[in-house]
mmCIF file of C-alpha atoms and ligand atoms in Angstrom:
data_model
loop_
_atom_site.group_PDB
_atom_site.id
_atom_site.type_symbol
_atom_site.label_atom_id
_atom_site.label_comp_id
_atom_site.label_asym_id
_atom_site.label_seq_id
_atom_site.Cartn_x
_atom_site.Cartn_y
_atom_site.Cartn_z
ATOM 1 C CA UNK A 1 67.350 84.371 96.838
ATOM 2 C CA UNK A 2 68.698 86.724 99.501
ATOM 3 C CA UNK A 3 67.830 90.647 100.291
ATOM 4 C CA UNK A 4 70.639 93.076 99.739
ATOM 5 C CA UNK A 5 71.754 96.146 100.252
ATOM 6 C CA UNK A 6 73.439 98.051 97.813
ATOM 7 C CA UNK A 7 75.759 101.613 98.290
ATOM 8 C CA UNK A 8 77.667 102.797 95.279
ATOM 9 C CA UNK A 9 76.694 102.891 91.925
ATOM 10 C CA UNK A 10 78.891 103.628 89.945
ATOM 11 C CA UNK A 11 81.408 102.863 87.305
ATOM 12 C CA UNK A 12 81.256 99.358 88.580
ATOM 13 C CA UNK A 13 78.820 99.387 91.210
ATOM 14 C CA UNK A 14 75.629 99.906 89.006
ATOM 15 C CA UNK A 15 76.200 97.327 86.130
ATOM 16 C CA UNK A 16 76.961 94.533 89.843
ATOM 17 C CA UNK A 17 73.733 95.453 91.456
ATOM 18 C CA UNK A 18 72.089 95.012 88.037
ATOM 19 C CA UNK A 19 73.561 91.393 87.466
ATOM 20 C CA UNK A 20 72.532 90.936 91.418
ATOM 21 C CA UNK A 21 68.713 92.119 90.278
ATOM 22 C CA UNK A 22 69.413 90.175 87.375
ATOM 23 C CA UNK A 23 70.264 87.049 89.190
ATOM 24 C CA UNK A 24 66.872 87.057 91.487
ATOM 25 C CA UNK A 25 67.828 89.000 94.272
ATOM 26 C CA UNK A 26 65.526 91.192 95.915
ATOM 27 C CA UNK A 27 68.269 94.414 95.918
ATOM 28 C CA UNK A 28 68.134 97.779 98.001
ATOM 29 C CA UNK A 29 70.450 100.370 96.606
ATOM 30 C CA UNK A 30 71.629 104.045 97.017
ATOM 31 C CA UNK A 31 74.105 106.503 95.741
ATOM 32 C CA UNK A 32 74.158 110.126 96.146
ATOM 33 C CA UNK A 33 73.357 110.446 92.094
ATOM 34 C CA UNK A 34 69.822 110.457 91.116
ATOM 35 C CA UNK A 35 71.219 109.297 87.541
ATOM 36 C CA UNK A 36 72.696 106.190 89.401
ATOM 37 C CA UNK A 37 69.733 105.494 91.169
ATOM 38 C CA UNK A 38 67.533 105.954 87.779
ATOM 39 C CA UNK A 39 69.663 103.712 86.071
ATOM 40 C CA UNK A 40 69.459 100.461 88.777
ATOM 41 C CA UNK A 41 65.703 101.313 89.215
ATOM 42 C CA UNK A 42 65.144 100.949 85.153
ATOM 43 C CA UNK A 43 67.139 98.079 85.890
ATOM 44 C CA UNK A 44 64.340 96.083 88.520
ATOM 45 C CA UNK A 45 66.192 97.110 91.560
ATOM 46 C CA UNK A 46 64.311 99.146 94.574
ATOM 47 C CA UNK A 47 65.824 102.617 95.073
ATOM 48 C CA UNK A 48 66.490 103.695 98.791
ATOM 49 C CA UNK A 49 65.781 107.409 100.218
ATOM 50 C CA UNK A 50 69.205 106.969 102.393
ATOM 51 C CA UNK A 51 72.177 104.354 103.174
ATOM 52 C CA UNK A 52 70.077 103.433 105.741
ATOM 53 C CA UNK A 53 67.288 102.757 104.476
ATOM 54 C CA UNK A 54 68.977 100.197 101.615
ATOM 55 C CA UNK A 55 69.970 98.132 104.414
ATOM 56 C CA UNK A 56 67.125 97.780 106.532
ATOM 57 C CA UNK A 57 66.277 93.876 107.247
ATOM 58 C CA UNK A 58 68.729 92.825 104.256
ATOM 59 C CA UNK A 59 70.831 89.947 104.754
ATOM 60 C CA UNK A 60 73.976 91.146 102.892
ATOM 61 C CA UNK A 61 75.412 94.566 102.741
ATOM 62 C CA UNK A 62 77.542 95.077 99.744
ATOM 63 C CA UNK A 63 79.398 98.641 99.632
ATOM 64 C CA UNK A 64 81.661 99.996 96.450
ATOM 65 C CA UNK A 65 82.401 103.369 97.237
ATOM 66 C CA UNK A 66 85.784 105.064 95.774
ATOM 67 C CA UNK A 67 88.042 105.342 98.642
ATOM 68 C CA UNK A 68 89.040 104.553 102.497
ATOM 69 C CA UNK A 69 87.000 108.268 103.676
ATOM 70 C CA UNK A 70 84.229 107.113 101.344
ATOM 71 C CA UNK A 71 83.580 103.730 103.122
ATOM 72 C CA UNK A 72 84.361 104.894 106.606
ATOM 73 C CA UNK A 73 81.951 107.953 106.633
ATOM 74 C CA UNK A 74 79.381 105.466 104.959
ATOM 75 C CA UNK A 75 79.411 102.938 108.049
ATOM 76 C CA UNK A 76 80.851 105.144 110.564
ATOM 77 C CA UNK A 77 80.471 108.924 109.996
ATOM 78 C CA UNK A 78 77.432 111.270 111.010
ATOM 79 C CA UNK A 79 74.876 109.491 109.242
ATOM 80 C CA UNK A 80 77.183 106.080 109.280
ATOM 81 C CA UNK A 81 74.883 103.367 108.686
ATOM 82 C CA UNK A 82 76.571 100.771 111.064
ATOM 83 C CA UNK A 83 73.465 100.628 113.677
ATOM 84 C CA UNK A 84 71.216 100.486 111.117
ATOM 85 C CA UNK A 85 72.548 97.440 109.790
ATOM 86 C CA UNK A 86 70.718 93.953 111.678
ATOM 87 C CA UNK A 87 73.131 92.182 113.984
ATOM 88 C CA UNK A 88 74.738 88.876 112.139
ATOM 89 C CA UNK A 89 74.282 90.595 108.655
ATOM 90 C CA UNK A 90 77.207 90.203 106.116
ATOM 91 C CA UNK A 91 79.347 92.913 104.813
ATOM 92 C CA UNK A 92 80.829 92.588 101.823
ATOM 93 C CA UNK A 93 83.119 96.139 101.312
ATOM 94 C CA UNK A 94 84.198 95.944 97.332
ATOM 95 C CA UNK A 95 85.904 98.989 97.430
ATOM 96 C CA UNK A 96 89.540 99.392 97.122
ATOM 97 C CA UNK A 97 90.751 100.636 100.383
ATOM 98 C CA UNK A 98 93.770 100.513 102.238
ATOM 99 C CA UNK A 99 94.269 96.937 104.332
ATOM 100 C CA UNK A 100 94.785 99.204 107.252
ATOM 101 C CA UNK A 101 91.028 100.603 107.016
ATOM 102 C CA UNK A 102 89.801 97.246 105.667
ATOM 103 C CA UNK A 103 90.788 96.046 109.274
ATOM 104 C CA UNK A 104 89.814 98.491 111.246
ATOM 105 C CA UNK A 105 85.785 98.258 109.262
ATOM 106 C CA UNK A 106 86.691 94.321 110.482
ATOM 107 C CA UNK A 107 87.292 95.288 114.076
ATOM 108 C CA UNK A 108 84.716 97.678 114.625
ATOM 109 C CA UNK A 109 82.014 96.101 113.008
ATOM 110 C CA UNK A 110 82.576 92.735 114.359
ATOM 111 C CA UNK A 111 82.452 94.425 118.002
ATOM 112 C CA UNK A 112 78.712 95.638 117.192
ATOM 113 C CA UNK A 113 77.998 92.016 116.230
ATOM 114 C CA UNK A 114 78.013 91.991 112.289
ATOM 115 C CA UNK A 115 80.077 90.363 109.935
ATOM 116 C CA UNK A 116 82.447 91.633 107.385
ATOM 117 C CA UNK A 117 84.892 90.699 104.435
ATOM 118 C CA UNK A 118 87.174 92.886 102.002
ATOM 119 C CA UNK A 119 86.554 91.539 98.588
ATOM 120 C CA UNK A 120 87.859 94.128 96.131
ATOM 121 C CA UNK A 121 87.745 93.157 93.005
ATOM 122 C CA UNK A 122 89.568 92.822 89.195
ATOM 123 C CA UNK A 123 88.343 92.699 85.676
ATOM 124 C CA UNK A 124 87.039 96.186 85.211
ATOM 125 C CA UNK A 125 83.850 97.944 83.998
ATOM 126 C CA UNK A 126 83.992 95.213 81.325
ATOM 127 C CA UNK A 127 83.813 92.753 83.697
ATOM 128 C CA UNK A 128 81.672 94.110 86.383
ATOM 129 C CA UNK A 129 78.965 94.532 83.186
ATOM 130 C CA UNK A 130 79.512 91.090 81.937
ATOM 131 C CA UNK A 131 79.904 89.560 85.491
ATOM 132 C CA UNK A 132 82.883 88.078 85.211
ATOM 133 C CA UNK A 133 84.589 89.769 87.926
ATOM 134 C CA UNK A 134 87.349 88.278 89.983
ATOM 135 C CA UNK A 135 86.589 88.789 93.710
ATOM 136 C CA UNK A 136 89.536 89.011 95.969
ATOM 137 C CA UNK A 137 88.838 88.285 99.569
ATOM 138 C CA UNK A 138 89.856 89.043 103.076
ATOM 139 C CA UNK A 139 88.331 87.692 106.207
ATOM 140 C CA UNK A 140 86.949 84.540 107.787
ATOM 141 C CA UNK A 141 86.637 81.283 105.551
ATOM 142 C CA UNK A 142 82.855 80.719 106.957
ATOM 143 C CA UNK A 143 81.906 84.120 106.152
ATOM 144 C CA UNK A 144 83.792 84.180 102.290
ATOM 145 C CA UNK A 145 81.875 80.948 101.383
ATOM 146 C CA UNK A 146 78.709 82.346 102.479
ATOM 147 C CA UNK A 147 79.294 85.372 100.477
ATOM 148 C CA UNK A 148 80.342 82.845 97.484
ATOM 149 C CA UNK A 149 76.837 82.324 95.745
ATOM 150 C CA UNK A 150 76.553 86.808 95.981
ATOM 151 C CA UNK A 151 79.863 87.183 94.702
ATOM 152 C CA UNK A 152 79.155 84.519 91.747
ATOM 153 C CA UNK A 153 75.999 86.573 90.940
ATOM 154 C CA UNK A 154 78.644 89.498 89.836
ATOM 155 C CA UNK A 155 81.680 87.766 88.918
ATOM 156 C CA UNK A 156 83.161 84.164 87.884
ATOM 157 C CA UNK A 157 86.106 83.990 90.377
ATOM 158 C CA UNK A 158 86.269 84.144 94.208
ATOM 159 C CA UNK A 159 89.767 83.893 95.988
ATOM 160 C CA UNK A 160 90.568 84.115 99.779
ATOM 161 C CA UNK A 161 93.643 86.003 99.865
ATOM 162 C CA UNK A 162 93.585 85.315 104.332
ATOM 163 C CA UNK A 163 92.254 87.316 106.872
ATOM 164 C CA UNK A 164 90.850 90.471 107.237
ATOM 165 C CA UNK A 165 93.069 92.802 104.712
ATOM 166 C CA UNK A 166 94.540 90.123 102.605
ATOM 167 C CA UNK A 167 92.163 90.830 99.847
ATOM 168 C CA UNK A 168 93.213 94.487 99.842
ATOM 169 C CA UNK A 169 96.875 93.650 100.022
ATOM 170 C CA UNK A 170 96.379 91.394 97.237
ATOM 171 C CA UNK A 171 94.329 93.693 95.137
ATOM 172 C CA UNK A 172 97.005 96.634 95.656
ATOM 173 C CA UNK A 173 99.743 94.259 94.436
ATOM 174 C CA UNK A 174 97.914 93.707 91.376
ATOM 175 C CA UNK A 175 97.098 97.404 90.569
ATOM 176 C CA UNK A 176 100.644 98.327 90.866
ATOM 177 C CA UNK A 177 101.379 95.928 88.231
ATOM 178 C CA UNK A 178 98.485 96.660 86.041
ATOM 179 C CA UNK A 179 100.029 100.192 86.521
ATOM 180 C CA UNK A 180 103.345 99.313 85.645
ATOM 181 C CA UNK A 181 101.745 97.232 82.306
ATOM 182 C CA UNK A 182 99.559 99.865 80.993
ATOM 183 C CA UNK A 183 102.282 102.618 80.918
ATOM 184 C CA UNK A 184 105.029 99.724 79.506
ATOM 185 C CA UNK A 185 102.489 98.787 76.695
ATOM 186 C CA UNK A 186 101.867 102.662 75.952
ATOM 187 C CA UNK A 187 105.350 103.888 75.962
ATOM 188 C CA UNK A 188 106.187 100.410 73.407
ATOM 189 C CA UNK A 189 103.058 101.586 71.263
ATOM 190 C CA UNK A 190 104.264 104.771 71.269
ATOM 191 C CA UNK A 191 107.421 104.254 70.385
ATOM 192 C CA UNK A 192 106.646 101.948 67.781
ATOM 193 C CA UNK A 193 104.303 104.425 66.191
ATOM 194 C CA UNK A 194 106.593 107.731 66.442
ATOM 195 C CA UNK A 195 108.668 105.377 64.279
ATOM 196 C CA UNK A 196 106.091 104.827 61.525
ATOM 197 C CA UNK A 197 104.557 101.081 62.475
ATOM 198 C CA UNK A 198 100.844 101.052 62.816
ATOM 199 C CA UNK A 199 99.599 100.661 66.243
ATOM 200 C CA UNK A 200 97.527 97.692 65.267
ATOM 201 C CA UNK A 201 100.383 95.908 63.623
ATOM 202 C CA UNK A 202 102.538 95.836 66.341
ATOM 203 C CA UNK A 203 100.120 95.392 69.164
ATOM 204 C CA UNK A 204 99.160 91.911 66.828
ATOM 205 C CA UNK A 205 103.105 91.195 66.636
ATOM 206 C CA UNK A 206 103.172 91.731 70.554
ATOM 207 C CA UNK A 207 99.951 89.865 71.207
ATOM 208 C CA UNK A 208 101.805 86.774 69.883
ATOM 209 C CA UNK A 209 105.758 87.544 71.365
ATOM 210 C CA UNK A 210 107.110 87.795 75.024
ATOM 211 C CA UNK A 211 105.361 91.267 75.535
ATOM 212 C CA UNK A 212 101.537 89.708 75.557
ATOM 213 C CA UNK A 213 99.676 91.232 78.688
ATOM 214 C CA UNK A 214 96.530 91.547 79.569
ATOM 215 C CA UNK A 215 95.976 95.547 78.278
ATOM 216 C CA UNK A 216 97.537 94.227 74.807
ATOM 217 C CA UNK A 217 94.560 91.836 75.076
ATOM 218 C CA UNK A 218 91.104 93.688 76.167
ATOM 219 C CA UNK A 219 92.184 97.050 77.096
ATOM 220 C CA UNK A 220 94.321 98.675 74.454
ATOM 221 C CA UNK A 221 95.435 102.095 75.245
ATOM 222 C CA UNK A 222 96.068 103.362 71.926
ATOM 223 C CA UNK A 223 92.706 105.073 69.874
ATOM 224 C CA UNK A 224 91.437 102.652 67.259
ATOM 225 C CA UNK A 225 92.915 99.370 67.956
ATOM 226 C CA UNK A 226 90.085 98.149 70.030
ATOM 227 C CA UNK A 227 86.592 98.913 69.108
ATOM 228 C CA UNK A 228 84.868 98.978 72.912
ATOM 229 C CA UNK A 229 87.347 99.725 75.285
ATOM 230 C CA UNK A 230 87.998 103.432 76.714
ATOM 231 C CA UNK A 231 90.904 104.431 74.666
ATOM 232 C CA UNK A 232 88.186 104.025 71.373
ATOM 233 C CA UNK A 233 85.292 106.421 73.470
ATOM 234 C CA UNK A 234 88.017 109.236 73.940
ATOM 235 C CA UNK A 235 88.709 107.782 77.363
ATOM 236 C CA UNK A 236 85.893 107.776 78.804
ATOM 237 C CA UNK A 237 84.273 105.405 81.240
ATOM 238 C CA UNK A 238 86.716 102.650 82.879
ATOM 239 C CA UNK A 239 88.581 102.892 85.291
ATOM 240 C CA UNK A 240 89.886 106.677 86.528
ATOM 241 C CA UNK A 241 93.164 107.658 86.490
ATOM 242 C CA UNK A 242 92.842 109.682 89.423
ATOM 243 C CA UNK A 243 91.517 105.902 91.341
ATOM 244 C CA UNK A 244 94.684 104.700 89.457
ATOM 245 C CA UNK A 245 96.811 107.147 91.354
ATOM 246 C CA UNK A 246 95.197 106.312 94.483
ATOM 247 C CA UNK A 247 95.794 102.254 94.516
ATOM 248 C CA UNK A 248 99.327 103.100 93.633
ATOM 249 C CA UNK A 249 99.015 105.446 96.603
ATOM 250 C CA UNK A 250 97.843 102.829 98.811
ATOM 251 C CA UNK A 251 100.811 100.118 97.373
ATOM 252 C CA UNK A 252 103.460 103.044 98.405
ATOM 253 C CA UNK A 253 102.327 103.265 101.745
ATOM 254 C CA UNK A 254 102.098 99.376 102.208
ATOM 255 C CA UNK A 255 105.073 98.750 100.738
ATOM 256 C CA UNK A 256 106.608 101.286 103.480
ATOM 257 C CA UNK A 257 105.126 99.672 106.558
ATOM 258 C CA UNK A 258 107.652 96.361 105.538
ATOM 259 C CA UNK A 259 110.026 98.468 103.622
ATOM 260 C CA UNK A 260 109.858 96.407 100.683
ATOM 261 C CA UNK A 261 111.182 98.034 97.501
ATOM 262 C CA UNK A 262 108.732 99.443 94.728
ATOM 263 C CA UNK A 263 110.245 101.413 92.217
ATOM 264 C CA UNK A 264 108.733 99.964 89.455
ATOM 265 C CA UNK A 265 104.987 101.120 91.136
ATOM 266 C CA UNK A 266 106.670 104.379 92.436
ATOM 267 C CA UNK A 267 107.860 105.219 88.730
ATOM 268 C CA UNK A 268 104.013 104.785 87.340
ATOM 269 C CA UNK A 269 101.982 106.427 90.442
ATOM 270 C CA UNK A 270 105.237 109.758 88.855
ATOM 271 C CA UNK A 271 103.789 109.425 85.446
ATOM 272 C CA UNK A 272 100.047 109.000 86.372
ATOM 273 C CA UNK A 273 100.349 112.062 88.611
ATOM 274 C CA UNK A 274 102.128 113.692 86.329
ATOM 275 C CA UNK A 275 99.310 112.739 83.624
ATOM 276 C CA UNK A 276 96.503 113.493 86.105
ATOM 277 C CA UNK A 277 98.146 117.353 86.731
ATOM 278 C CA UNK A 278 97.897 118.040 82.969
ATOM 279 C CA UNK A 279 93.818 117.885 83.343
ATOM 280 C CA UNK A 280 93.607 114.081 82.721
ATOM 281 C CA UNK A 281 92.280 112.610 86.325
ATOM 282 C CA UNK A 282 89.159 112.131 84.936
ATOM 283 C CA UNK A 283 89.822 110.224 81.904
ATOM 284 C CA UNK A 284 90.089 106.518 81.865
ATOM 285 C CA UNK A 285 93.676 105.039 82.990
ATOM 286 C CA UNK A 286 94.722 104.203 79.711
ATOM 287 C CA UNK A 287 94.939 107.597 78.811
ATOM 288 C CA UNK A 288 98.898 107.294 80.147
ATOM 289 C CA UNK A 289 99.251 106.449 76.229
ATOM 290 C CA UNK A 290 98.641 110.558 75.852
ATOM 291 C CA UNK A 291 101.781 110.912 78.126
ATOM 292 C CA UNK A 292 104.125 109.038 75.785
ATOM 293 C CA UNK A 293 102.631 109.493 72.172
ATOM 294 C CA UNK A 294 102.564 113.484 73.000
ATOM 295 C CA UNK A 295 106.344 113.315 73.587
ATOM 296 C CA UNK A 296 106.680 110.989 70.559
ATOM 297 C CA UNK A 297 105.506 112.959 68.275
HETATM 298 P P1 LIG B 301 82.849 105.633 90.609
HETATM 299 O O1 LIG B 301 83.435 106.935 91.009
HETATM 300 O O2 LIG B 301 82.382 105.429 89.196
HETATM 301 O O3 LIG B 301 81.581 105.275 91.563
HETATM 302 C C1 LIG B 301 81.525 105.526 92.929
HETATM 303 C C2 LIG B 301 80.059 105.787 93.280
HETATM 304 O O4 LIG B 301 79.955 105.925 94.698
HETATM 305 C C3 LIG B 301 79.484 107.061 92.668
HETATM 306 O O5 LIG B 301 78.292 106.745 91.950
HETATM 307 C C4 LIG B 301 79.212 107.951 93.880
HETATM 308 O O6 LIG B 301 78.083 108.793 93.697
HETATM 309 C C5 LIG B 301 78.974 106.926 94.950
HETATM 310 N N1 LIG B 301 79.158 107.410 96.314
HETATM 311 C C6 LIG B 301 80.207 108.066 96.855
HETATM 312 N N2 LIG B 301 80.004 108.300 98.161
HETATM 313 C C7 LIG B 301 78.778 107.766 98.459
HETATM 314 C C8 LIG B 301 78.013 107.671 99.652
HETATM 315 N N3 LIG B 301 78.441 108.172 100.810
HETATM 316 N N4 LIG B 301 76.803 107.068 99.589
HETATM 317 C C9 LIG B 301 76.353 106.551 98.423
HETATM 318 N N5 LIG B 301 77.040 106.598 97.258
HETATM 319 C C10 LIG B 301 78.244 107.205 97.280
HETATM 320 O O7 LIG B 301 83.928 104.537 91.007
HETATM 321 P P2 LIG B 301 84.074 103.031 90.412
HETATM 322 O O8 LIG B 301 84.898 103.075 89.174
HETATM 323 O O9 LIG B 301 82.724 102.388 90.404
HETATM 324 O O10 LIG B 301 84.999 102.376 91.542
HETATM 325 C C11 LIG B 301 84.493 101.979 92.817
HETATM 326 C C12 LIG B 301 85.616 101.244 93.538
HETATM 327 O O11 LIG B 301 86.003 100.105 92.758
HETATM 328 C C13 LIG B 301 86.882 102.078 93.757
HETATM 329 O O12 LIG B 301 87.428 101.776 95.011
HETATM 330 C C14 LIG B 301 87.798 101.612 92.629
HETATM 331 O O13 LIG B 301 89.173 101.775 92.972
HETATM 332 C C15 LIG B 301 87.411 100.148 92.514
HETATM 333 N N6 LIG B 301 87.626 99.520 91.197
HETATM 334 C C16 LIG B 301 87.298 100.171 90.041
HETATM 335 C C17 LIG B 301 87.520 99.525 88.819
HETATM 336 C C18 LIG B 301 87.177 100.209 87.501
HETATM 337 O O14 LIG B 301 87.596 99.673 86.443
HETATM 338 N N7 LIG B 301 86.438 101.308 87.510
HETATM 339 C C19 LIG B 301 88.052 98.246 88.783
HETATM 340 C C20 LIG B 301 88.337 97.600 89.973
HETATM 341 C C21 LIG B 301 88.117 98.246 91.182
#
């Protein structure tokens, strides 16, 4: 069983580094909330004064911080925990970050003679507390199968997407369409409800026609069709619109350094701005159903 470090604990990050604890390993964490660190240490894992300190004489590093400033200015800021880190140890950045900063991490930590791999990842909260995960990798092949038996301690699939980046490249292509599902399946259920069908009715009728997707499956956005999913806990928990906004973000600036056309992800990061700047950042993604169901009724 191997020694980790653990930064980031939260949404996602705490129920991993419990199924890591849970799996055998001996697992360092930290997060700047006491509640996070409460949590994971209820949980059998041992809690860190400092970054630094969770990755003393680990083997593997794994980081899940919310965005490209968070993970930069956790290896490389004032207190950047890069030269803390043992030479040859593994870093495994689950973050969602841009493929540019995913590279640079690559370059710069490779130069001070560690190792590192993108491996964002997809399934959501649900996921990350059932470990079923879907890891999405970017970097060298020797150092993604090493990182295999960690990954499998969170999550049931591991892909190499290519080099350093391609995980992040992949991951942003599938947020934009996640986007792009979850406000098509809300403005349908919306629809269909502002014209007197019961939400659960037609989300069955679309389960089994040419509109199935994965939110019709295990993420409904509309209240009460789903019993354990955000949209049923007055959207909260999940996965934040405001990180929604960001990934869609990070596809529109991709997509510009090839100038490939997006409109489809440009049209949902409008809405889930527009959603966000009515007071909903904080809610759970699938609150875009709000958007549509307030204008359909
Ligand atoms: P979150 O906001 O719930 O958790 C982030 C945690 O990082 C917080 O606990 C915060 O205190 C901690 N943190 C921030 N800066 C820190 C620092 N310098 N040192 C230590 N801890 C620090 O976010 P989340 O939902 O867990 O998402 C994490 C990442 O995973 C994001 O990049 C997100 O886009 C991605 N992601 C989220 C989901 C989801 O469904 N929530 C799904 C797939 C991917």
């Amino acid at each position: 069983m191997a020694r980790i470090g653990f930064i980031g604990l939260g949404n996602m990050g705490g129920p991993m580094a419990t199924n890591l604890v849970n799996a055998g390993h001996d697992v360092h964490v930290f997060d700047l909330s006491a509640e996070a660190l409460q949590r994971l240490e209820a949980a059998g894992a041992s809690v860190a004064s400092s970054a630094a300190d969770a990755v003393q004489n680990v083997e593997y590093v794994v980081s899940m911080l919310p965005a490209d400033k968070h993970v930069k200015s956790l290896y490389f800021g004032e207190q950047g925990i890069a030269g803390a880190i043992q030479k040859g140890t593994l870093i495994i950045d689950s973050s969602t970050i841009s493929a540019e900063t995913a590279r640079e991490l690559a370059g710069e930590l490779t130069g001070q003679g560690l190792r590192f791999i993108d491996a964002p990842v997809s399934g959501g909260v649900g996921g990350a507390k059932a470990g079923t995960l879907t890891f999405i990798c970017g970097g060298e092949a020797a150092d993604i199968e090493e990182a295999r038996p960690i990954l499998e301690g969170m999550g049931k699939n591991v892909f190499k997407a290519g080099g350093h980046g391609a995980g992040q490249v992949a991951k942003i292509c599938n947020n934009m369409l996640l986007a792009v599902l979850m406000a098509g399946t809300s403005e349908a259920l919306a629809l269909g409800r502002a014209q007197g069908l019961d939400p659960e009715v037609l989300s069955n009728i679309m389960l089994q026609s040419s509109g199935r997707n994965w939110t019709l499956e295990v993420y409904n956005p509309c209240p009460g069709v789903m019993e354990g999913v955000p949209s049923s806990n007055n959207y909260q928990g999940g996965f934040l619109v405001d990180l929604m906004i960001k990934d869609l973000g990070l596809a529109q600036s991709t997509a510009g350094n090839t100038q490939s056309a997006t409109p489809m992800g440009n049209l949902a990061a409008e809405l889930f701005r527009q959603h966000s700047d009515q007071g909903n950042g904080s809610k759970d993604f699938s609150s875009i159903f709000q958007l549509f169901d307030q204008k359909g009724n």
